[in-house]
Amino acid sequence: MKLKKAYSMAGLGWNSQYDELAKISKAYNDAPIAFSRTGHETIQEELEKRGLSCITFNEQGQNKTNFVNRLEGICEGEGMMQVLDDGSEVNTTVINQHCDYSRISHGKNFTFGNVNEPHDDFVSCSYIAAQAISTPDEARPAMGLLMGMRV
């Protein structure tokens, strides 16, 4: 999985983000928009109003852990995930978010997230994108490190 272009929509309102996604989808031959959902968001409805097709992934229950485990396995595979770093601020953010992403223990429970970075949006995008990659099925427990990403 090679990250060639990262888009930051920080500071844009919801409608502006939906419009930007429509432009990006059009630029990539009407590519479907894949995203995760945790509840009853209206994201899909708003995207479909703009003529976009959607692929949704439910993050509830054990699903997020499975997504993170899969991404971690891809990061550990030689050359399976690469960020083509152009030195831009957005790519620096992508790298920092991935390097900071951890499994955080709360007694017997745990969550995933960043420790020092304020957001983990690019990691979420990566584990959703990783769902489209075919890899051998091998159960690996999450170790809490995504440091295998190549820059």
mmCIF file with all atom_site columns, C-alpha atoms in Angstrom, residues 3-123:
data_model
loop_
_atom_site.group_PDB
_atom_site.id
_atom_site.type_symbol
_atom_site.label_atom_id
_atom_site.label_alt_id
_atom_site.label_comp_id
_atom_site.label_asym_id
_atom_site.label_entity_id
_atom_site.label_seq_id
_atom_site.pdbx_PDB_ins_code
_atom_site.Cartn_x
_atom_site.Cartn_y
_atom_site.Cartn_z
_atom_site.occupancy
_atom_site.B_iso_or_equiv
_atom_site.pdbx_formal_charge
_atom_site.auth_seq_id
_atom_site.auth_comp_id
_atom_site.auth_asym_id
_atom_site.auth_atom_id
_atom_site.pdbx_PDB_model_num
ATOM 1   C CA . LEU A 1 3   ? 0.357   6.535  0.176   1.00 0.00 ? 3   LEU A CA 1
ATOM 2   C CA . LYS A 1 4   ? 0.970   8.887  -2.719  1.00 0.00 ? 4   LYS A CA 1
ATOM 3   C CA . LYS A 1 5   ? -1.208  11.827 -1.777  1.00 0.00 ? 5   LYS A CA 1
ATOM 4   C CA . ALA A 1 6   ? -2.643  12.842 1.578   1.00 0.00 ? 6   ALA A CA 1
ATOM 5   C CA . TYR A 1 7   ? -5.453  15.347 1.809   1.00 0.00 ? 7   TYR A CA 1
ATOM 6   C CA . SER A 1 8   ? -6.048  17.398 4.913   1.00 0.00 ? 8   SER A CA 1
ATOM 7   C CA . MET A 1 9   ? -9.492  18.854 5.428   1.00 0.00 ? 9   MET A CA 1
ATOM 8   C CA . ALA A 1 10  ? -8.708  20.462 8.761   1.00 0.00 ? 10  ALA A CA 1
ATOM 9   C CA . GLY A 1 11  ? -10.732 23.615 9.241   1.00 0.00 ? 11  GLY A CA 1
ATOM 10  C CA . LEU A 1 12  ? -13.318 22.774 6.564   1.00 0.00 ? 12  LEU A CA 1
ATOM 11  C CA . GLY A 1 13  ? -16.990 22.495 7.471   1.00 0.00 ? 13  GLY A CA 1
ATOM 12  C CA . TRP A 1 14  ? -18.907 19.295 6.777   1.00 0.00 ? 14  TRP A CA 1
ATOM 13  C CA . ASN A 1 15  ? -20.407 20.418 3.449   1.00 0.00 ? 15  ASN A CA 1
ATOM 14  C CA . SER A 1 16  ? -17.027 21.629 2.208   1.00 0.00 ? 16  SER A CA 1
ATOM 15  C CA . GLN A 1 17  ? -15.508 18.259 3.145   1.00 0.00 ? 17  GLN A CA 1
ATOM 16  C CA . TYR A 1 18  ? -18.238 16.374 1.265   1.00 0.00 ? 18  TYR A CA 1
ATOM 17  C CA . ASP A 1 19  ? -17.702 18.602 -1.784  1.00 0.00 ? 19  ASP A CA 1
ATOM 18  C CA . GLU A 1 20  ? -13.935 18.033 -1.600  1.00 0.00 ? 20  GLU A CA 1
ATOM 19  C CA . LEU A 1 21  ? -14.477 14.259 -1.442  1.00 0.00 ? 21  LEU A CA 1
ATOM 20  C CA . ALA A 1 22  ? -16.676 14.517 -4.530  1.00 0.00 ? 22  ALA A CA 1
ATOM 21  C CA . LYS A 1 23  ? -13.864 16.330 -6.403  1.00 0.00 ? 23  LYS A CA 1
ATOM 22  C CA . ILE A 1 24  ? -11.289 13.745 -5.293  1.00 0.00 ? 24  ILE A CA 1
ATOM 23  C CA . SER A 1 25  ? -13.547 10.838 -6.273  1.00 0.00 ? 25  SER A CA 1
ATOM 24  C CA . LYS A 1 26  ? -14.117 12.396 -9.712  1.00 0.00 ? 26  LYS A CA 1
ATOM 25  C CA . ALA A 1 27  ? -10.354 12.867 -10.180 1.00 0.00 ? 27  ALA A CA 1
ATOM 26  C CA . TYR A 1 28  ? -9.893  9.137  -9.545  1.00 0.00 ? 28  TYR A CA 1
ATOM 27  C CA . ASN A 1 29  ? -12.505 7.853  -12.045 1.00 0.00 ? 29  ASN A CA 1
ATOM 28  C CA . ASP A 1 30  ? -15.456 8.123  -9.635  1.00 0.00 ? 30  ASP A CA 1
ATOM 29  C CA . ALA A 1 31  ? -13.718 6.010  -7.002  1.00 0.00 ? 31  ALA A CA 1
ATOM 30  C CA . PRO A 1 32  ? -15.973 4.989  -4.126  1.00 0.00 ? 32  PRO A CA 1
ATOM 31  C CA . ILE A 1 33  ? -15.461 6.713  -0.798  1.00 0.00 ? 33  ILE A CA 1
ATOM 32  C CA . ALA A 1 34  ? -14.524 4.259  1.969   1.00 0.00 ? 34  ALA A CA 1
ATOM 33  C CA . PHE A 1 35  ? -14.956 5.327  5.570   1.00 0.00 ? 35  PHE A CA 1
ATOM 34  C CA . SER A 1 36  ? -15.569 3.963  9.032   1.00 0.00 ? 36  SER A CA 1
ATOM 35  C CA . ARG A 1 37  ? -18.657 4.536  11.072  1.00 0.00 ? 37  ARG A CA 1
ATOM 36  C CA . THR A 1 38  ? -19.343 4.157  14.746  1.00 0.00 ? 38  THR A CA 1
ATOM 37  C CA . GLY A 1 39  ? -23.039 4.897  14.869  1.00 0.00 ? 39  GLY A CA 1
ATOM 38  C CA . HIS A 1 40  ? -25.785 6.621  12.935  1.00 0.00 ? 40  HIS A CA 1
ATOM 39  C CA . GLU A 1 41  ? -23.766 9.270  11.126  1.00 0.00 ? 41  GLU A CA 1
ATOM 40  C CA . THR A 1 42  ? -25.269 11.005 8.109   1.00 0.00 ? 42  THR A CA 1
ATOM 41  C CA . ILE A 1 43  ? -22.015 10.874 6.138   1.00 0.00 ? 43  ILE A CA 1
ATOM 42  C CA . GLN A 1 44  ? -23.183 8.226  3.673   1.00 0.00 ? 44  GLN A CA 1
ATOM 43  C CA . GLU A 1 45  ? -26.441 10.060 2.967   1.00 0.00 ? 45  GLU A CA 1
ATOM 44  C CA . GLU A 1 46  ? -24.591 13.324 2.309   1.00 0.00 ? 46  GLU A CA 1
ATOM 45  C CA . LEU A 1 47  ? -22.083 11.629 -0.002  1.00 0.00 ? 47  LEU A CA 1
ATOM 46  C CA . GLU A 1 48  ? -24.798 9.791  -1.913  1.00 0.00 ? 48  GLU A CA 1
ATOM 47  C CA . LYS A 1 49  ? -26.621 13.115 -2.431  1.00 0.00 ? 49  LYS A CA 1
ATOM 48  C CA . ARG A 1 50  ? -23.519 14.157 -4.372  1.00 0.00 ? 50  ARG A CA 1
ATOM 49  C CA . GLY A 1 51  ? -23.676 11.016 -6.528  1.00 0.00 ? 51  GLY A CA 1
ATOM 50  C CA . LEU A 1 52  ? -20.857 9.183  -4.765  1.00 0.00 ? 52  LEU A CA 1
ATOM 51  C CA . SER A 1 53  ? -20.762 5.487  -4.038  1.00 0.00 ? 53  SER A CA 1
ATOM 52  C CA . CYS A 1 54  ? -19.721 4.510  -0.522  1.00 0.00 ? 54  CYS A CA 1
ATOM 53  C CA . ILE A 1 55  ? -18.093 1.594  1.218   1.00 0.00 ? 55  ILE A CA 1
ATOM 54  C CA . THR A 1 56  ? -18.627 1.674  4.970   1.00 0.00 ? 56  THR A CA 1
ATOM 55  C CA . PHE A 1 57  ? -16.805 -0.184 7.716   1.00 0.00 ? 57  PHE A CA 1
ATOM 56  C CA . ASN A 1 58  ? -18.325 -0.545 11.166  1.00 0.00 ? 58  ASN A CA 1
ATOM 57  C CA . GLU A 1 59  ? -15.776 0.223  13.906  1.00 0.00 ? 59  GLU A CA 1
ATOM 58  C CA . GLN A 1 60  ? -17.902 -1.034 16.771  1.00 0.00 ? 60  GLN A CA 1
ATOM 59  C CA . GLY A 1 61  ? -17.138 -4.049 18.935  1.00 0.00 ? 61  GLY A CA 1
ATOM 60  C CA . GLN A 1 62  ? -14.028 -6.024 17.988  1.00 0.00 ? 62  GLN A CA 1
ATOM 61  C CA . ASN A 1 63  ? -13.958 -4.595 14.458  1.00 0.00 ? 63  ASN A CA 1
ATOM 62  C CA . LYS A 1 64  ? -11.559 -1.720 15.182  1.00 0.00 ? 64  LYS A CA 1
ATOM 63  C CA . THR A 1 65  ? -9.101  -4.090 16.841  1.00 0.00 ? 65  THR A CA 1
ATOM 64  C CA . ASN A 1 66  ? -9.260  -6.312 13.750  1.00 0.00 ? 66  ASN A CA 1
ATOM 65  C CA . PHE A 1 67  ? -8.686  -3.307 11.467  1.00 0.00 ? 67  PHE A CA 1
ATOM 66  C CA . VAL A 1 68  ? -5.667  -2.170 13.497  1.00 0.00 ? 68  VAL A CA 1
ATOM 67  C CA . ASN A 1 69  ? -4.241  -5.711 13.628  1.00 0.00 ? 69  ASN A CA 1
ATOM 68  C CA . ARG A 1 70  ? -4.517  -5.977 9.850   1.00 0.00 ? 70  ARG A CA 1
ATOM 69  C CA . LEU A 1 71  ? -2.802  -2.623 9.317   1.00 0.00 ? 71  LEU A CA 1
ATOM 70  C CA . GLU A 1 72  ? -0.070  -3.599 11.742  1.00 0.00 ? 72  GLU A CA 1
ATOM 71  C CA . GLY A 1 73  ? 0.519   -6.821 9.825   1.00 0.00 ? 73  GLY A CA 1
ATOM 72  C CA . ILE A 1 74  ? 0.781   -4.829 6.607   1.00 0.00 ? 74  ILE A CA 1
ATOM 73  C CA . CYS A 1 75  ? 3.249   -2.401 8.207   1.00 0.00 ? 75  CYS A CA 1
ATOM 74  C CA . GLU A 1 76  ? 5.379   -5.300 9.406   1.00 0.00 ? 76  GLU A CA 1
ATOM 75  C CA . GLY A 1 77  ? 5.488   -6.839 5.915   1.00 0.00 ? 77  GLY A CA 1
ATOM 76  C CA . GLU A 1 78  ? 8.538   -5.732 3.943   1.00 0.00 ? 78  GLU A CA 1
ATOM 77  C CA . GLY A 1 79  ? 7.488   -2.836 1.732   1.00 0.00 ? 79  GLY A CA 1
ATOM 78  C CA . MET A 1 80  ? 3.782   -3.430 2.302   1.00 0.00 ? 80  MET A CA 1
ATOM 79  C CA . MET A 1 81  ? 3.109   0.171  3.373   1.00 0.00 ? 81  MET A CA 1
ATOM 80  C CA . GLN A 1 82  ? 5.065   3.176  2.239   1.00 0.00 ? 82  GLN A CA 1
ATOM 81  C CA . VAL A 1 83  ? 4.565   6.899  2.589   1.00 0.00 ? 83  VAL A CA 1
ATOM 82  C CA . LEU A 1 84  ? 6.071   8.755  -0.325  1.00 0.00 ? 84  LEU A CA 1
ATOM 83  C CA . ASP A 1 85  ? 7.283   11.647 1.791   1.00 0.00 ? 85  ASP A CA 1
ATOM 84  C CA . ASP A 1 86  ? 7.411   14.887 -0.147  1.00 0.00 ? 86  ASP A CA 1
ATOM 85  C CA . GLY A 1 87  ? 8.371   16.893 2.952   1.00 0.00 ? 87  GLY A CA 1
ATOM 86  C CA . SER A 1 88  ? 4.983   18.574 3.123   1.00 0.00 ? 88  SER A CA 1
ATOM 87  C CA . GLU A 1 89  ? 3.301   19.426 6.408   1.00 0.00 ? 89  GLU A CA 1
ATOM 88  C CA . VAL A 1 90  ? 0.463   16.990 5.717   1.00 0.00 ? 90  VAL A CA 1
ATOM 89  C CA . ASN A 1 91  ? 2.857   14.080 5.092   1.00 0.00 ? 91  ASN A CA 1
ATOM 90  C CA . THR A 1 92  ? 4.759   14.936 8.258   1.00 0.00 ? 92  THR A CA 1
ATOM 91  C CA . THR A 1 93  ? 1.439   14.730 10.103  1.00 0.00 ? 93  THR A CA 1
ATOM 92  C CA . VAL A 1 94  ? 0.695   11.355 8.463   1.00 0.00 ? 94  VAL A CA 1
ATOM 93  C CA . ILE A 1 95  ? 4.032   9.967  9.616   1.00 0.00 ? 95  ILE A CA 1
ATOM 94  C CA . ASN A 1 96  ? 3.777   11.421 13.122  1.00 0.00 ? 96  ASN A CA 1
ATOM 95  C CA . GLN A 1 97  ? 0.269   10.049 13.639  1.00 0.00 ? 97  GLN A CA 1
ATOM 96  C CA . HIS A 1 98  ? 1.325   6.553  12.563  1.00 0.00 ? 98  HIS A CA 1
ATOM 97  C CA . CYS A 1 99  ? 4.450   6.550  14.710  1.00 0.00 ? 99  CYS A CA 1
ATOM 98  C CA . ASP A 1 100 ? 2.506   7.768  17.767  1.00 0.00 ? 100 ASP A CA 1
ATOM 99  C CA . TYR A 1 101 ? -0.447  5.370  17.427  1.00 0.00 ? 101 TYR A CA 1
ATOM 100 C CA . SER A 1 102 ? -0.623  2.921  20.325  1.00 0.00 ? 102 SER A CA 1
ATOM 101 C CA . ARG A 1 103 ? -2.699  0.392  22.171  1.00 0.00 ? 103 ARG A CA 1
ATOM 102 C CA . ILE A 1 104 ? -3.556  2.114  25.443  1.00 0.00 ? 104 ILE A CA 1
ATOM 103 C CA . SER A 1 105 ? -4.445  -0.088 28.422  1.00 0.00 ? 105 SER A CA 1
ATOM 104 C CA . HIS A 1 106 ? -7.249  0.807  30.797  1.00 0.00 ? 106 HIS A CA 1
ATOM 105 C CA . GLY A 1 107 ? -7.085  -2.017 33.321  1.00 0.00 ? 107 GLY A CA 1
ATOM 106 C CA . LYS A 1 108 ? -8.486  -5.103 31.562  1.00 0.00 ? 108 LYS A CA 1
ATOM 107 C CA . ASN A 1 109 ? -9.702  -3.012 28.635  1.00 0.00 ? 109 ASN A CA 1
ATOM 108 C CA . PHE A 1 110 ? -7.813  -1.061 26.005  1.00 0.00 ? 110 PHE A CA 1
ATOM 109 C CA . THR A 1 111 ? -8.328  1.530  23.320  1.00 0.00 ? 111 THR A CA 1
ATOM 110 C CA . PHE A 1 112 ? -6.318  2.592  20.308  1.00 0.00 ? 112 PHE A CA 1
ATOM 111 C CA . GLY A 1 113 ? -5.187  6.131  19.730  1.00 0.00 ? 113 GLY A CA 1
ATOM 112 C CA . ASN A 1 114 ? -2.370  8.591  19.700  1.00 0.00 ? 114 ASN A CA 1
ATOM 113 C CA . VAL A 1 115 ? -0.481  9.474  22.829  1.00 0.00 ? 115 VAL A CA 1
ATOM 114 C CA . ASN A 1 116 ? 1.112   12.781 21.807  1.00 0.00 ? 116 ASN A CA 1
ATOM 115 C CA . GLU A 1 117 ? -0.516  13.643 18.487  1.00 0.00 ? 117 GLU A CA 1
ATOM 116 C CA . PRO A 1 118 ? -3.894  15.399 18.880  1.00 0.00 ? 118 PRO A CA 1
ATOM 117 C CA . HIS A 1 119 ? -5.617  13.316 16.154  1.00 0.00 ? 119 HIS A CA 1
ATOM 118 C CA . ASP A 1 120 ? -5.395  9.875  14.566  1.00 0.00 ? 120 ASP A CA 1
ATOM 119 C CA . ASP A 1 121 ? -7.436  10.491 11.400  1.00 0.00 ? 121 ASP A CA 1
ATOM 120 C CA . PHE A 1 122 ? -4.702  9.403  8.992   1.00 0.00 ? 122 PHE A CA 1
ATOM 121 C CA . VAL A 1 123 ? -4.236  6.129  10.878  1.00 0.00 ? 123 VAL A CA 1
#
